[in-house]
Amino acid sequence: MMYELLLFLHVIGACVLLGTGAGIAFFMVISNRSGDATLIAHTAGIVVLADIVFTATAAILQPITGWFLTREAGWSVFEEWVLLSLTLYVFVGVFWLPVVWIQIRMRNLAITARDRHEPLPPSYHRLYRVWFVCGFPAFFSVLAIVWLMLTKPTF
């Protein structure tokens, strides 16, 4: 029964990470395409909140449930698929942490542009491009982690 509970929590965490990441990306891209500082400021505010409430919580709990799950299942953390998953998890974090800061900065720049009735500054657009590029390796790494969790391949 403990294994099933840990597996459930771990899978839910993976779903939250994948779903929140995809949702955040979708809404930021769509709002950015509008060029409307008011819409972008509002959307970016929600995105930052979602990252704090959902992504950060799942990101903290995921390795904890994973650790207990490996112990309960009798897997070694030195199994290749587990080590690769952990490596990819750290890789995702390397991209996600700056992205959170970028989102906060983009939100603040959009709020300032909205309040001053000015267009978005060039620094916003530079940050958006970095944010956009950082999303691809992180998203595909999360997909790879989910694949590793499901298939547990031997190398």
PDB file of N, CA, C and O in Angstrom, residues 79-130:
ATOM      1  N   GLU A  79      21.053   2.955  -9.947  1.00  0.00           N
ATOM      2  CA  GLU A  79      20.620   2.358 -11.210  1.00  0.00           C
ATOM      3  C   GLU A  79      20.700   3.432 -12.276  1.00  0.00           C
ATOM      4  O   GLU A  79      20.392   4.600 -12.023  1.00  0.00           O
ATOM      5  N   GLU A  80      21.084   3.021 -13.476  1.00  0.00           N
ATOM      6  CA  GLU A  80      21.362   4.001 -14.526  1.00  0.00           C
ATOM      7  C   GLU A  80      20.163   4.895 -14.839  1.00  0.00           C
ATOM      8  O   GLU A  80      20.322   6.102 -15.014  1.00  0.00           O
ATOM      9  N   TRP A  81      18.968   4.335 -14.899  1.00  0.00           N
ATOM     10  CA  TRP A  81      17.807   5.157 -15.241  1.00  0.00           C
ATOM     11  C   TRP A  81      17.496   6.157 -14.123  1.00  0.00           C
ATOM     12  O   TRP A  81      17.046   7.271 -14.394  1.00  0.00           O
ATOM     13  N   VAL A  82      17.770   5.775 -12.876  1.00  0.00           N
ATOM     14  CA  VAL A  82      17.550   6.691 -11.753  1.00  0.00           C
ATOM     15  C   VAL A  82      18.593   7.810 -11.796  1.00  0.00           C
ATOM     16  O   VAL A  82      18.254   8.994 -11.663  1.00  0.00           O
ATOM     17  N   LEU A  83      19.857   7.447 -12.008  1.00  0.00           N
ATOM     18  CA  LEU A  83      20.916   8.450 -12.083  1.00  0.00           C
ATOM     19  C   LEU A  83      20.687   9.425 -13.240  1.00  0.00           C
ATOM     20  O   LEU A  83      20.873  10.628 -13.093  1.00  0.00           O
ATOM     21  N   LEU A  84      20.259   8.888 -14.385  1.00  0.00           N
ATOM     22  CA  LEU A  84      19.986   9.748 -15.535  1.00  0.00           C
ATOM     23  C   LEU A  84      18.805  10.673 -15.240  1.00  0.00           C
ATOM     24  O   LEU A  84      18.833  11.864 -15.569  1.00  0.00           O
ATOM     25  N   SER A  85      17.781  10.150 -14.580  1.00  0.00           N
ATOM     26  CA  SER A  85      16.635  10.977 -14.191  1.00  0.00           C
ATOM     27  C   SER A  85      17.069  12.102 -13.260  1.00  0.00           C
ATOM     28  O   SER A  85      16.648  13.251 -13.433  1.00  0.00           O
ATOM     29  N   LEU A  86      17.897  11.770 -12.278  1.00  0.00           N
ATOM     30  CA  LEU A  86      18.384  12.782 -11.339  1.00  0.00           C
ATOM     31  C   LEU A  86      19.247  13.829 -12.039  1.00  0.00           C
ATOM     32  O   LEU A  86      19.144  15.025 -11.752  1.00  0.00           O
ATOM     33  N   THR A  87      20.080  13.383 -12.955  1.00  0.00           N
ATOM     34  CA  THR A  87      20.923  14.311 -13.717  1.00  0.00           C
ATOM     35  C   THR A  87      20.048  15.259 -14.539  1.00  0.00           C
ATOM     36  O   THR A  87      20.280  16.481 -14.553  1.00  0.00           O
ATOM     37  N   LEU A  88      19.057  14.706 -15.207  1.00  0.00           N
ATOM     38  CA  LEU A  88      18.140  15.547 -15.992  1.00  0.00           C
ATOM     39  C   LEU A  88      17.344  16.490 -15.089  1.00  0.00           C
ATOM     40  O   LEU A  88      17.053  17.623 -15.466  1.00  0.00           O
ATOM     41  N   TYR A  89      17.012  16.033 -13.903  1.00  0.00           N
ATOM     42  CA  TYR A  89      16.272  16.869 -12.943  1.00  0.00           C
ATOM     43  C   TYR A  89      17.090  18.095 -12.549  1.00  0.00           C
ATOM     44  O   TYR A  89      16.584  19.216 -12.497  1.00  0.00           O
ATOM     45  N   VAL A  90      18.374  17.878 -12.286  1.00  0.00           N
ATOM     46  CA  VAL A  90      19.267  18.993 -11.975  1.00  0.00           C
ATOM     47  C   VAL A  90      19.390  19.904 -13.195  1.00  0.00           C
ATOM     48  O   VAL A  90      19.364  21.137 -13.073  1.00  0.00           O
ATOM     49  N   PHE A  91      19.501  19.319 -14.380  1.00  0.00           N
ATOM     50  CA  PHE A  91      19.575  20.081 -15.627  1.00  0.00           C
ATOM     51  C   PHE A  91      18.346  20.969 -15.789  1.00  0.00           C
ATOM     52  O   PHE A  91      18.457  22.147 -16.139  1.00  0.00           O
ATOM     53  N   VAL A  92      17.172  20.422 -15.511  1.00  0.00           N
ATOM     54  CA  VAL A  92      15.929  21.208 -15.575  1.00  0.00           C
ATOM     55  C   VAL A  92      15.997  22.373 -14.595  1.00  0.00           C
ATOM     56  O   VAL A  92      15.643  23.505 -14.924  1.00  0.00           O
ATOM     57  N   GLY A  93      16.468  22.103 -13.387  1.00  0.00           N
ATOM     58  CA  GLY A  93      16.586  23.151 -12.378  1.00  0.00           C
ATOM     59  C   GLY A  93      17.514  24.272 -12.795  1.00  0.00           C
ATOM     60  O   GLY A  93      17.258  25.446 -12.503  1.00  0.00           O
ATOM     61  N   VAL A  94      18.588  23.922 -13.496  1.00  0.00           N
ATOM     62  CA  VAL A  94      19.534  24.933 -13.976  1.00  0.00           C
ATOM     63  C   VAL A  94      18.839  25.903 -14.929  1.00  0.00           C
ATOM     64  O   VAL A  94      19.169  27.086 -14.967  1.00  0.00           O
ATOM     65  N   PHE A  95      17.865  25.423 -15.678  1.00  0.00           N
ATOM     66  CA  PHE A  95      17.112  26.298 -16.581  1.00  0.00           C
ATOM     67  C   PHE A  95      15.933  26.955 -15.870  1.00  0.00           C
ATOM     68  O   PHE A  95      15.593  28.093 -16.148  1.00  0.00           O
ATOM     69  N   TRP A  96      15.299  26.237 -14.957  1.00  0.00           N
ATOM     70  CA  TRP A  96      14.083  26.761 -14.334  1.00  0.00           C
ATOM     71  C   TRP A  96      14.366  27.917 -13.386  1.00  0.00           C
ATOM     72  O   TRP A  96      13.628  28.910 -13.385  1.00  0.00           O
ATOM     73  N   LEU A  97      15.400  27.824 -12.580  1.00  0.00           N
ATOM     74  CA  LEU A  97      15.675  28.895 -11.615  1.00  0.00           C
ATOM     75  C   LEU A  97      15.886  30.258 -12.286  1.00  0.00           C
ATOM     76  O   LEU A  97      15.277  31.239 -11.866  1.00  0.00           O
ATOM     77  N   PRO A  98      16.710  30.347 -13.335  1.00  0.00           N
ATOM     78  CA  PRO A  98      16.811  31.650 -14.010  1.00  0.00           C
ATOM     79  C   PRO A  98      15.496  32.071 -14.673  1.00  0.00           C
ATOM     80  O   PRO A  98      15.180  33.257 -14.734  1.00  0.00           O
ATOM     81  N   VAL A  99      14.736  31.108 -15.153  1.00  0.00           N
ATOM     82  CA  VAL A  99      13.466  31.423 -15.813  1.00  0.00           C
ATOM     83  C   VAL A  99      12.498  32.071 -14.824  1.00  0.00           C
ATOM     84  O   VAL A  99      11.767  33.002 -15.183  1.00  0.00           O
ATOM     85  N   VAL A 100      12.491  31.634 -13.593  1.00  0.00           N
ATOM     86  CA  VAL A 100      11.626  32.251 -12.583  1.00  0.00           C
ATOM     87  C   VAL A 100      12.023  33.710 -12.399  1.00  0.00           C
ATOM     88  O   VAL A 100      11.172  34.604 -12.390  1.00  0.00           O
ATOM     89  N   TRP A 101      13.315  33.967 -12.271  1.00  0.00           N
ATOM     90  CA  TRP A 101      13.794  35.346 -12.138  1.00  0.00           C
ATOM     91  C   TRP A 101      13.417  36.159 -13.381  1.00  0.00           C
ATOM     92  O   TRP A 101      12.972  37.300 -13.268  1.00  0.00           O
ATOM     93  N   ILE A 102      13.579  35.562 -14.567  1.00  0.00           N
ATOM     94  CA  ILE A 102      13.236  36.246 -15.820  1.00  0.00           C
ATOM     95  C   ILE A 102      11.749  36.576 -15.852  1.00  0.00           C
ATOM     96  O   ILE A 102      11.357  37.678 -16.258  1.00  0.00           O
ATOM     97  N   GLN A 103      10.911  35.645 -15.440  1.00  0.00           N
ATOM     98  CA  GLN A 103       9.459  35.890 -15.430  1.00  0.00           C
ATOM     99  C   GLN A 103       9.105  37.041 -14.492  1.00  0.00           C
ATOM    100  O   GLN A 103       8.250  37.872 -14.826  1.00  0.00           O
ATOM    101  N   ILE A 104       9.731  37.079 -13.345  1.00  0.00           N
ATOM    102  CA  ILE A 104       9.477  38.168 -12.398  1.00  0.00           C
ATOM    103  C   ILE A 104       9.909  39.490 -13.018  1.00  0.00           C
ATOM    104  O   ILE A 104       9.192  40.495 -12.951  1.00  0.00           O
ATOM    105  N   ARG A 105      11.074  39.496 -13.626  1.00  0.00           N
ATOM    106  CA  ARG A 105      11.587  40.714 -14.270  1.00  0.00           C
ATOM    107  C   ARG A 105      10.684  41.137 -15.434  1.00  0.00           C
ATOM    108  O   ARG A 105      10.376  42.324 -15.578  1.00  0.00           O
ATOM    109  N   MET A 106      10.242  40.177 -16.258  1.00  0.00           N
ATOM    110  CA  MET A 106       9.340  40.493 -17.373  1.00  0.00           C
ATOM    111  C   MET A 106       8.020  41.062 -16.843  1.00  0.00           C
ATOM    112  O   MET A 106       7.487  42.034 -17.396  1.00  0.00           O
ATOM    113  N   ARG A 107       7.507  40.465 -15.786  1.00  0.00           N
ATOM    114  CA  ARG A 107       6.275  40.971 -15.174  1.00  0.00           C
ATOM    115  C   ARG A 107       6.460  42.416 -14.728  1.00  0.00           C
ATOM    116  O   ARG A 107       5.620  43.276 -15.021  1.00  0.00           O
ATOM    117  N   ASN A 108       7.556  42.683 -14.033  1.00  0.00           N
ATOM    118  CA  ASN A 108       7.800  44.029 -13.528  1.00  0.00           C
ATOM    119  C   ASN A 108       7.961  45.044 -14.658  1.00  0.00           C
ATOM    120  O   ASN A 108       7.466  46.173 -14.569  1.00  0.00           O
ATOM    121  N   LEU A 109       8.652  44.658 -15.712  1.00  0.00           N
ATOM    122  CA  LEU A 109       8.814  45.554 -16.858  1.00  0.00           C
ATOM    123  C   LEU A 109       7.470  45.821 -17.537  1.00  0.00           C
ATOM    124  O   LEU A 109       7.184  46.958 -17.955  1.00  0.00           O
ATOM    125  N   ALA A 110       6.641  44.787 -17.637  1.00  0.00           N
ATOM    126  CA  ALA A 110       5.316  44.963 -18.245  1.00  0.00           C
ATOM    127  C   ALA A 110       4.432  45.851 -17.371  1.00  0.00           C
ATOM    128  O   ALA A 110       3.675  46.692 -17.889  1.00  0.00           O
ATOM    129  N   ILE A 111       4.507  45.694 -16.057  1.00  0.00           N
ATOM    130  CA  ILE A 111       3.732  46.545 -15.143  1.00  0.00           C
ATOM    131  C   ILE A 111       4.159  48.002 -15.295  1.00  0.00           C
ATOM    132  O   ILE A 111       3.320  48.902 -15.377  1.00  0.00           O
ATOM    133  N   THR A 112       5.452  48.228 -15.355  1.00  0.00           N
ATOM    134  CA  THR A 112       5.961  49.596 -15.519  1.00  0.00           C
ATOM    135  C   THR A 112       5.487  50.187 -16.844  1.00  0.00           C
ATOM    136  O   THR A 112       5.023  51.339 -16.889  1.00  0.00           O
ATOM    137  N   ALA A 113       5.600  49.424 -17.925  1.00  0.00           N
ATOM    138  CA  ALA A 113       5.139  49.906 -19.239  1.00  0.00           C
ATOM    139  C   ALA A 113       3.637  50.193 -19.207  1.00  0.00           C
ATOM    140  O   ALA A 113       3.182  51.216 -19.732  1.00  0.00           O
ATOM    141  N   ARG A 114       2.878  49.302 -18.577  1.00  0.00           N
ATOM    142  CA  ARG A 114       1.428  49.500 -18.465  1.00  0.00           C
ATOM    143  C   ARG A 114       1.126  50.778 -17.695  1.00  0.00           C
ATOM    144  O   ARG A 114       0.332  51.608 -18.151  1.00  0.00           O
ATOM    145  N   ASP A 115       1.744  50.963 -16.556  1.00  0.00           N
ATOM    146  CA  ASP A 115       1.453  52.110 -15.700  1.00  0.00           C
ATOM    147  C   ASP A 115       1.889  53.433 -16.323  1.00  0.00           C
ATOM    148  O   ASP A 115       1.279  54.472 -16.065  1.00  0.00           O
ATOM    149  N   ARG A 116       2.922  53.396 -17.143  1.00  0.00           N
ATOM    150  CA  ARG A 116       3.409  54.620 -17.793  1.00  0.00           C
ATOM    151  C   ARG A 116       2.793  54.823 -19.186  1.00  0.00           C
ATOM    152  O   ARG A 116       3.149  55.766 -19.872  1.00  0.00           O
ATOM    153  N   HIS A 117       1.958  53.873 -19.597  1.00  0.00           N
ATOM    154  CA  HIS A 117       1.345  53.916 -20.935  1.00  0.00           C
ATOM    155  C   HIS A 117       2.417  53.995 -22.021  1.00  0.00           C
ATOM    156  O   HIS A 117       2.309  54.768 -22.966  1.00  0.00           O
ATOM    157  N   GLU A 118       3.444  53.160 -21.853  1.00  0.00           N
ATOM    158  CA  GLU A 118       4.562  53.105 -22.787  1.00  0.00           C
ATOM    159  C   GLU A 118       4.621  51.707 -23.402  1.00  0.00           C
ATOM    160  O   GLU A 118       4.079  50.748 -22.848  1.00  0.00           O
ATOM    161  N   PRO A 119       5.307  51.593 -24.534  1.00  0.00           N
ATOM    162  CA  PRO A 119       5.512  50.242 -25.084  1.00  0.00           C
ATOM    163  C   PRO A 119       6.483  49.456 -24.206  1.00  0.00           C
ATOM    164  O   PRO A 119       7.221  50.026 -23.402  1.00  0.00           O
ATOM    165  N   LEU A 120       6.464  48.171 -24.387  1.00  0.00           N
ATOM    166  CA  LEU A 120       7.409  47.321 -23.658  1.00  0.00           C
ATOM    167  C   LEU A 120       8.833  47.699 -24.070  1.00  0.00           C
ATOM    168  O   LEU A 120       9.104  47.898 -25.254  1.00  0.00           O
ATOM    169  N   PRO A 121       9.743  47.784 -23.106  1.00  0.00           N
ATOM    170  CA  PRO A 121      11.115  48.195 -23.429  1.00  0.00           C
ATOM    171  C   PRO A 121      11.889  47.071 -24.126  1.00  0.00           C
ATOM    172  O   PRO A 121      11.534  45.897 -24.013  1.00  0.00           O
ATOM    173  N   PRO A 122      12.966  47.423 -24.802  1.00  0.00           N
ATOM    174  CA  PRO A 122      13.805  46.391 -25.447  1.00  0.00           C
ATOM    175  C   PRO A 122      14.302  45.335 -24.460  1.00  0.00           C
ATOM    176  O   PRO A 122      14.443  44.169 -24.824  1.00  0.00           O
ATOM    177  N   SER A 123      14.549  45.722 -23.212  1.00  0.00           N
ATOM    178  CA  SER A 123      15.025  44.733 -22.224  1.00  0.00           C
ATOM    179  C   SER A 123      13.973  43.647 -21.989  1.00  0.00           C
ATOM    180  O   SER A 123      14.327  42.487 -21.754  1.00  0.00           O
ATOM    181  N   TYR A 124      12.683  43.997 -22.080  1.00  0.00           N
ATOM    182  CA  TYR A 124      11.629  42.987 -21.959  1.00  0.00           C
ATOM    183  C   TYR A 124      11.771  41.961 -23.073  1.00  0.00           C
ATOM    184  O   TYR A 124      11.724  40.748 -22.838  1.00  0.00           O
ATOM    185  N   HIS A 125      11.924  42.433 -24.290  1.00  0.00           N
ATOM    186  CA  HIS A 125      11.996  41.539 -25.450  1.00  0.00           C
ATOM    187  C   HIS A 125      13.249  40.656 -25.412  1.00  0.00           C
ATOM    188  O   HIS A 125      13.184  39.485 -25.796  1.00  0.00           O
ATOM    189  N   ARG A 126      14.356  41.203 -24.922  1.00  0.00           N
ATOM    190  CA  ARG A 126      15.573  40.390 -24.761  1.00  0.00           C
ATOM    191  C   ARG A 126      15.339  39.284 -23.730  1.00  0.00           C
ATOM    192  O   ARG A 126      15.689  38.128 -23.953  1.00  0.00           O
ATOM    193  N   LEU A 127      14.730  39.637 -22.610  1.00  0.00           N
ATOM    194  CA  LEU A 127      14.431  38.642 -21.576  1.00  0.00           C
ATOM    195  C   LEU A 127      13.464  37.578 -22.095  1.00  0.00           C
ATOM    196  O   LEU A 127      13.626  36.390 -21.800  1.00  0.00           O
ATOM    197  N   TYR A 128      12.484  38.007 -22.864  1.00  0.00           N
ATOM    198  CA  TYR A 128      11.514  37.051 -23.411  1.00  0.00           C
ATOM    199  C   TYR A 128      12.218  36.026 -24.295  1.00  0.00           C
ATOM    200  O   TYR A 128      11.913  34.832 -24.219  1.00  0.00           O
ATOM    201  N   ARG A 129      13.147  36.489 -25.129  1.00  0.00           N
ATOM    202  CA  ARG A 129      13.858  35.557 -26.012  1.00  0.00           C
ATOM    203  C   ARG A 129      14.669  34.540 -25.197  1.00  0.00           C
ATOM    204  O   ARG A 129      14.665  33.348 -25.513  1.00  0.00           O
ATOM    205  N   VAL A 130      15.335  34.989 -24.149  1.00  0.00           N
ATOM    206  CA  VAL A 130      16.089  34.069 -23.280  1.00  0.00           C
ATOM    207  C   VAL A 130      15.130  33.099 -22.604  1.00  0.00           C
ATOM    208  O   VAL A 130      15.377  31.885 -22.562  1.00  0.00           O
TER     209      VAL A 130
END
